[in-house]
Each structure stands twice: as C-alpha cells, then as structure tokens.
C-alpha cells in the first residue's frame, strides 16, 4: 500500500486523500500549520491517521522553535499543541497524540532543546510504527470473528489510509483474507465524502479482495435479503460505556444490523477510547460545510441557495455494538467493566 | 409549479428531470417510443407521473397507427402497450395506466379507429387531471396527521414532479402548509440519483416551504436526536398486505423511524396499490446501471473497474408503516382488511 503519511527529510508528506483515486499526489508539510490545514481540509482523515499526523506536525512545529531556553520552548510548544488539538473535534486520537507529545516535553525539563526536538521527531515515528503494529494485532483478534464464505459490510474507510497503515476495520478484513478465508466486501459509498467509493474500494481492489460499492441507501435492503453476514466499522471515539462516535451513517447501519440479527463489530485501537467521558452524547460532533452536500467538485448540484445540514459523525449507542475489537483483544458487553479491565 | 408533463399540439412535452435544477428543458416526444425512452432514462420518474406518461405515450402511439380496420388497429395498439408496460418494472401505475388505455380500445370494437384515437387522447388528459385531483385529496386526508411546529423527513421526490402535479408525500406537506401549519422539511438527498437534493428542495423552495437537505446517512442520527417528528414518503407499488416498494433507502428510514418511535406514513393513490400480489417480496425490483454509483455526470469517481450494486427500490414490510394515505382516506393496520374495504 501507499504510505498514508511519512517523513521525507525535514518535511512530512501525506497522500492527498481528497484526490484518490483520480490522482496520487503528495501534500507536503513544511511546518505544523501545514499539518493542521491538511487535517482540517481532509487531505488526511481517519482517527488513527490524524493522531499520527498530529504527532508529526508537533515534531515539525518543535523543530521550528528558535529558542534555547526550555521554558520558552515549552511555552511555544504548548501553544502549538493547543492549536493542533483543535484541528478536528471528534476523533480523540488527535488529542491523545498531542498529549503524548506534551508528556515528552514535560518530562525533559533538564535536557537541551535540540535533544527534545530529536526525541519528539523519534516519538512521532514511533507512533506511526506502533499504529501499524496495533492494526495488525486488531486484525489478528478480529479475524477470528469472521467465518469463511461471508459477505462483510463496511462503512466509510477504516483502512490503511485512515491509519498509519493496514487499517482497523479493513485490518480485520485483510487479516481474514490473509488467513485464506473466502470473503467478499460490500462498501457503503459513504456520502458526502465518498470514502467508501473512493478509498475503501481503492484499497481492497489493490489487495485483490472482492469489493462492491453501494449507495448508503442500499445497505438495509441487502441486510433484509440476507446478503450481508457481518458488519465491521472503525471508530473516531469510543466512550467509556461503549458508545461509538464514527462517520455519519454508522448509527443507521448498526440499527439495521440489529434489526436483521447481523453482528455489528467496531475495530479501533485503545487510543480511540476516551475513558474520561461517560457516554457518547458527550462526544463533540463536527458539522462540516453544507457545500459537501449541495456541491460536487465545487459545482452546485442542488438549487441555488439550497440549505443543507452536514453532521460529519454520529453516535451509535453501545447496545447496538456486538463487540469492540482492540489490539488487546475483543471486548463484549457489558462494556463499562470490559473497558476498565482493558486499561488496567 | 412547472407542469411535469403536458400535451402540446401533437407532441407530449416532459420537463427533463435529469437536468433540474441546473436547467429547465423540455423533452419532446413525437411518438410512443420517445415516451418509453423518456421513462427508461428517467427524463420523467415517480410512479404516478410514469402512469400519466404511459397513457399519453399510448395516445401518441395510437395516433400513429395508419389502418382503418379495428382488428388491425387493436393488434398494433396491444403491441405498443406491451412495450410500454416494460419500460420500468417496479411502479405499478405504469401497468395500471396501460390497462386503462387497453380497456378503452377493447370496449370500442364497434367504433371507427379515428374516434378511438380521439378518446384515447382524451383519456390520457383525464388521467393527468384526475391525478392532480387525487393528489389534492391525498393532501387533504394526510395533512390531518401533521401537527403544527413539526419537522417532516421525506425521502426521494414524491412531489409535483413525480406526479401529474401537487405530489403525494409533498402533497401532504403542501396541504399542511396551506392549512397554515408551521412545518419544516428535511429532505434526504437520495443517492444515487439525488431526487431529494435536486427535485424536492427545488419544489419546496419554490413554494417557500422551509427545507434543508441531508446526506441519507444523517437521517437516523437526526431521528435519535429528536430532530425529526414525522416521516412521509411516496410509493412505487404497495402490495395487498401493505408492504411498500419505494425508492432505495425507504426501508432504512422506516426501520429507523420505528426504532425512534416516529410515525412513518406512505402517501400514494389507489393506482399504486397492487391487489394482485400478496406481499412486497413479489414486487420486481429494478436494478439500474452501476454507473449511477461509480460515476458523477459521466465522470468516474471511484477507481477504474470498480464494481457496484445499484438496486433502485426496496421493500418496506407493512409492520413499519404507521398508515397509508390515499385519496379515499387513511388506512391503518391491519392492512389486508383495510385494503379490501378500500377497493369495494
């Protein structure tokens, strides 16, 4: 697979996901503000990938701070970290990565600034490598839940492109495929941004895993016709009670899966779980520009002046989630106790 | 409103719904084959509108039959009627209109062919006028179910453009608005063809009824947040047990409405009810070209060679339908007996 994000000398390169599959172009970040712009504009997206990007962005930012005093370095770094945290509100991995980078700065008060800068860069590389490793472990745990000769529905893109590599939901699918299981994937196209049509199909076709794309409207009907056996999605944030924030439309898929007695699995690293919040309704849901609905490729499709609502995420209550697949294993209900155990 | 379809001298003019709202263009039909093409290509769509188009198309076809013998006229007409019946498979109004036109031919064996041709043209005009009148009656019955200060979700376009005029689901909404009720509409954009974004918003904006468009993915989440009070859709065919075939995605909306204790109403004329079939799973569901999913405006959006599934309709079992609104009144469960009473 094409790397989602990588260091190239003193720059961070992101594959520009707005342009896939029409073009494979790199978006080059020379400073942390470029990274923030890349996250906001969805050059890079997917909760774990955003976490990696935030870490790399802060390493870029740290490198640009031209002071020798630790105190002044720390102050500048914390300002950048604050900005980075706000790039997008829903995925908690962003904040998780920022906090991890801040901890390093806080723990190195006795070190020269140049050393801290090096450690920050190294840490951002560690976060990337760990993320890929975590995804492979999620895949290993998750594939045990996937039988052979099944059709799997996935929503949005929780693949290599949404992570450091390999993917969470698509990691489970890849691992099942690597185990030799005969599987086929149905990908929700995932309006408005079409991550399913553009990214998930692109990844799976490259891996020669059979995939067909559907309008999001068709998922329920296919479930009712018993043409879908299992659902696997990623997550942008999971509350301590197991409620899941994920791409808009996930809640619908989960309700329809339960209505049709189909298991609904969520695959995500521990960095996506937010133990500080009690339930999903406390998760901030980003609203993006209505133009994502009314326009296509910057061209108006609806009537002039048409109004649109564009929530980017929704909350799926834990009661619809059959299990959560993490790098430490599979958690089943009741989630409140299961989560606590996981973080011990 | 712009007329959906009308006679203009010896031609039938349809507003080209593929181009709304970007352009308002007329698609001109000189013969019955033009009408079949217009129905297949979705120049005109919506079950009642297709019924009107089929009737007008057969009047055009009849006019073109250059014979004096009744027997030969009838034979040619029946061949055209057979072709017309197959233009699209799901909406039963098409077959209903064709049968109504055939009955006229069958009942006029003792009349000169030229007289029959005139009566067929007059009948097609009657069907158009009746349809508008029926929609107004559906609106009157349906608006009683709509309280003031509510937000109504609708899927696809069951408006003036889907009918002779006024609309079925949008007829209910229009009638509630005309009664002075304070209502707002949320329109599912309705992928892949975007009837909601392009047509429903266009109609409602012209009538100054507040409307906002959403990705189909957002409907469930808005229901869960209690931001939708009632759902009204149209139908393409209703089985004798109350199962409803309608635009793909309707089933999902119905399941989510029930899950969130929101009433789900279907508005349709009696000509949409097919008493010859026992349940919805006997309704043929049209599958359209996968290009409607993979392409936008003839341009590929997904990866080259991407596969897609594109069912155009789905079946909503009667158990999810709170009531069916017809020109003869509102039917509530149990539907089997309610429907029988309606047709007595």
PDB file of C-alpha atoms in Angstrom, chain A residues 21 155 189-191 194 197-198 201-202 205 211-221 224 227 248-249 251-252 255-256 258-260 281 293-294 296-297 299 301-309 311 314-315 317 320, chain B residues 21 155 189-191 194 197-198 201-202 205 211-221 224 227 248-249 251-252 255-256 258-260 281 293-294 296-297 299 301-309 311 314-315 317 320:
ATOM      1  CA  UNK A  21      -8.382   7.556  -6.824  1.00  0.00           C
ATOM      2  CA  UNK A 155     -18.935   1.940   6.220  1.00  0.00           C
ATOM      3  CA  UNK A 189     -20.110   4.679  -0.698  1.00  0.00           C
ATOM      4  CA  UNK A 190     -20.348   6.940   2.399  1.00  0.00           C
ATOM      5  CA  UNK A 191     -21.808  10.263   1.454  1.00  0.00           C
ATOM      6  CA  UNK A 194     -17.433   9.100  -0.593  1.00  0.00           C
ATOM      7  CA  UNK A 197     -16.396   4.628  -3.162  1.00  0.00           C
ATOM      8  CA  UNK A 198     -13.059   6.392  -3.442  1.00  0.00           C
ATOM      9  CA  UNK A 201     -12.712   0.180  -2.894  1.00  0.00           C
ATOM     10  CA  UNK A 202      -9.291   1.505  -3.970  1.00  0.00           C
ATOM     11  CA  UNK A 205      -9.016  -3.687  -5.197  1.00  0.00           C
ATOM     12  CA  UNK A 211     -15.442  -5.468  -3.199  1.00  0.00           C
ATOM     13  CA  UNK A 212     -18.646  -3.926  -4.489  1.00  0.00           C
ATOM     14  CA  UNK A 213     -19.803  -0.409  -3.694  1.00  0.00           C
ATOM     15  CA  UNK A 214     -23.399   0.512  -2.886  1.00  0.00           C
ATOM     16  CA  UNK A 215     -25.304   3.711  -2.215  1.00  0.00           C
ATOM     17  CA  UNK A 216     -25.625   4.050   1.561  1.00  0.00           C
ATOM     18  CA  UNK A 217     -29.359   3.697   0.935  1.00  0.00           C
ATOM     19  CA  UNK A 218     -28.975   0.063  -0.134  1.00  0.00           C
ATOM     20  CA  UNK A 219     -27.321  -1.345   2.996  1.00  0.00           C
ATOM     21  CA  UNK A 220     -30.541  -2.046   4.881  1.00  0.00           C
ATOM     22  CA  UNK A 221     -32.258  -3.697   1.944  1.00  0.00           C
ATOM     23  CA  UNK A 224     -33.053  -7.730   4.860  1.00  0.00           C
ATOM     24  CA  UNK A 227     -26.953 -10.690   1.528  1.00  0.00           C
ATOM     25  CA  UNK A 248     -22.235   9.747   9.839  1.00  0.00           C
ATOM     26  CA  UNK A 249     -24.415   6.819   8.860  1.00  0.00           C
ATOM     27  CA  UNK A 251     -25.715   4.541  13.652  1.00  0.00           C
ATOM     28  CA  UNK A 252     -28.132   3.624  10.865  1.00  0.00           C
ATOM     29  CA  UNK A 255     -29.651  -0.275  13.969  1.00  0.00           C
ATOM     30  CA  UNK A 256     -30.316  -2.103  10.692  1.00  0.00           C
ATOM     31  CA  UNK A 258     -29.545  -5.456  14.894  1.00  0.00           C
ATOM     32  CA  UNK A 259     -32.959  -5.404  13.225  1.00  0.00           C
ATOM     33  CA  UNK A 260     -31.717  -8.138  10.886  1.00  0.00           C
ATOM     34  CA  UNK A 281     -23.693  12.071  23.847  1.00  0.00           C
ATOM     35  CA  UNK A 293     -23.913  18.136   0.364  1.00  0.00           C
ATOM     36  CA  UNK A 294     -25.039  20.776  -2.132  1.00  0.00           C
ATOM     37  CA  UNK A 296     -19.927  18.143  -6.175  1.00  0.00           C
ATOM     38  CA  UNK A 297     -16.366  19.026  -7.187  1.00  0.00           C
ATOM     39  CA  UNK A 299     -20.096  22.641  -8.700  1.00  0.00           C
ATOM     40  CA  UNK A 301     -25.869  20.289  -7.795  1.00  0.00           C
ATOM     41  CA  UNK A 302     -28.908  21.420  -5.781  1.00  0.00           C
ATOM     42  CA  UNK A 303     -30.917  24.601  -6.384  1.00  0.00           C
ATOM     43  CA  UNK A 304     -29.227  27.952  -5.869  1.00  0.00           C
ATOM     44  CA  UNK A 305     -29.442  28.894  -2.190  1.00  0.00           C
ATOM     45  CA  UNK A 306     -30.346  25.372  -1.041  1.00  0.00           C
ATOM     46  CA  UNK A 307     -29.785  24.783   2.679  1.00  0.00           C
ATOM     47  CA  UNK A 308     -28.154  21.632   3.982  1.00  0.00           C
ATOM     48  CA  UNK A 309     -27.212  20.053   7.295  1.00  0.00           C
ATOM     49  CA  UNK A 311     -23.022  16.455  10.605  1.00  0.00           C
ATOM     50  CA  UNK A 314     -22.975  10.204  14.658  1.00  0.00           C
ATOM     51  CA  UNK A 315     -23.226   8.288  17.906  1.00  0.00           C
ATOM     52  CA  UNK A 317     -25.268   3.580  21.448  1.00  0.00           C
ATOM     53  CA  UNK A 320     -26.156  -1.923  19.082  1.00  0.00           C
TER      54      UNK A 320
ATOM     55  CA  UNK B  21     -32.299  22.367 -11.147  1.00  0.00           C
ATOM     56  CA  UNK B 155     -37.115  10.528   1.075  1.00  0.00           C
ATOM     57  CA  UNK B 189     -30.614  13.839  -0.776  1.00  0.00           C
ATOM     58  CA  UNK B 190     -31.482  10.332  -2.045  1.00  0.00           C
ATOM     59  CA  UNK B 191     -28.476   8.767  -3.656  1.00  0.00           C
ATOM     60  CA  UNK B 194     -30.272  12.844  -5.842  1.00  0.00           C
ATOM     61  CA  UNK B 197     -31.234  17.408  -3.377  1.00  0.00           C
ATOM     62  CA  UNK B 198     -32.255  18.277  -6.920  1.00  0.00           C
ATOM     63  CA  UNK B 201     -35.646  21.019  -2.453  1.00  0.00           C
ATOM     64  CA  UNK B 202     -36.394  22.745  -5.783  1.00  0.00           C
ATOM     65  CA  UNK B 205     -38.099  26.290  -2.196  1.00  0.00           C
ATOM     66  CA  UNK B 211     -36.376  22.735   3.535  1.00  0.00           C
ATOM     67  CA  UNK B 212     -32.895  21.503   4.383  1.00  0.00           C
ATOM     68  CA  UNK B 213     -31.142  18.681   2.578  1.00  0.00           C
ATOM     69  CA  UNK B 214     -29.094  15.996   4.336  1.00  0.00           C
ATOM     70  CA  UNK B 215     -26.943  13.079   3.254  1.00  0.00           C
ATOM     71  CA  UNK B 216     -29.085   9.948   3.524  1.00  0.00           C
ATOM     72  CA  UNK B 217     -26.604   8.875   6.199  1.00  0.00           C
ATOM     73  CA  UNK B 218     -27.777  11.614   8.575  1.00  0.00           C
ATOM     74  CA  UNK B 219     -31.471  10.707   8.803  1.00  0.00           C
ATOM     75  CA  UNK B 220     -31.084   8.176  11.611  1.00  0.00           C
ATOM     76  CA  UNK B 221     -28.889  10.386  13.721  1.00  0.00           C
ATOM     77  CA  UNK B 224     -32.169   9.801  17.505  1.00  0.00           C
ATOM     78  CA  UNK B 227     -34.993  16.493  15.412  1.00  0.00           C
ATOM     79  CA  UNK B 248     -33.975   2.543  -2.313  1.00  0.00           C
ATOM     80  CA  UNK B 249     -33.345   3.698   1.260  1.00  0.00           C
ATOM     81  CA  UNK B 251     -36.782   0.628   4.211  1.00  0.00           C
ATOM     82  CA  UNK B 252     -33.912   2.054   6.261  1.00  0.00           C
ATOM     83  CA  UNK B 255     -36.812   0.929  10.436  1.00  0.00           C
ATOM     84  CA  UNK B 256     -35.092   3.959  11.977  1.00  0.00           C
ATOM     85  CA  UNK B 258     -39.857   2.803  14.319  1.00  0.00           C
ATOM     86  CA  UNK B 259     -36.679   2.462  16.386  1.00  0.00           C
ATOM     87  CA  UNK B 260     -37.126   6.091  17.408  1.00  0.00           C
ATOM     88  CA  UNK B 281     -41.280  -9.691  -1.917  1.00  0.00           C
ATOM     89  CA  UNK B 293     -22.918   4.810  -8.236  1.00  0.00           C
ATOM     90  CA  UNK B 294     -19.396   4.882  -9.669  1.00  0.00           C
ATOM     91  CA  UNK B 296     -20.985  11.501 -11.407  1.00  0.00           C
ATOM     92  CA  UNK B 297     -22.049  13.448 -14.504  1.00  0.00           C
ATOM     93  CA  UNK B 299     -17.162  11.136 -14.882  1.00  0.00           C
ATOM     94  CA  UNK B 301     -15.379   8.968  -9.228  1.00  0.00           C
ATOM     95  CA  UNK B 302     -14.371   5.538  -7.906  1.00  0.00           C
ATOM     96  CA  UNK B 303     -11.328   3.525  -9.011  1.00  0.00           C
ATOM     97  CA  UNK B 304     -11.164   2.289 -12.596  1.00  0.00           C
ATOM     98  CA  UNK B 305     -13.023  -1.025 -12.840  1.00  0.00           C
ATOM     99  CA  UNK B 306     -14.849  -0.577  -9.514  1.00  0.00           C
ATOM    100  CA  UNK B 307     -17.894  -2.813  -9.144  1.00  0.00           C
ATOM    101  CA  UNK B 308     -21.167  -1.528  -7.752  1.00  0.00           C
ATOM    102  CA  UNK B 309     -24.634  -2.794  -6.920  1.00  0.00           C
ATOM    103  CA  UNK B 311     -30.961  -1.627  -6.725  1.00  0.00           C
ATOM    104  CA  UNK B 314     -36.502  -1.598  -1.746  1.00  0.00           C
ATOM    105  CA  UNK B 315     -39.369  -3.217   0.110  1.00  0.00           C
ATOM    106  CA  UNK B 317     -42.627  -4.511   5.278  1.00  0.00           C
ATOM    107  CA  UNK B 320     -43.036  -0.500   9.800  1.00  0.00           C
TER     108      UNK B 320
END
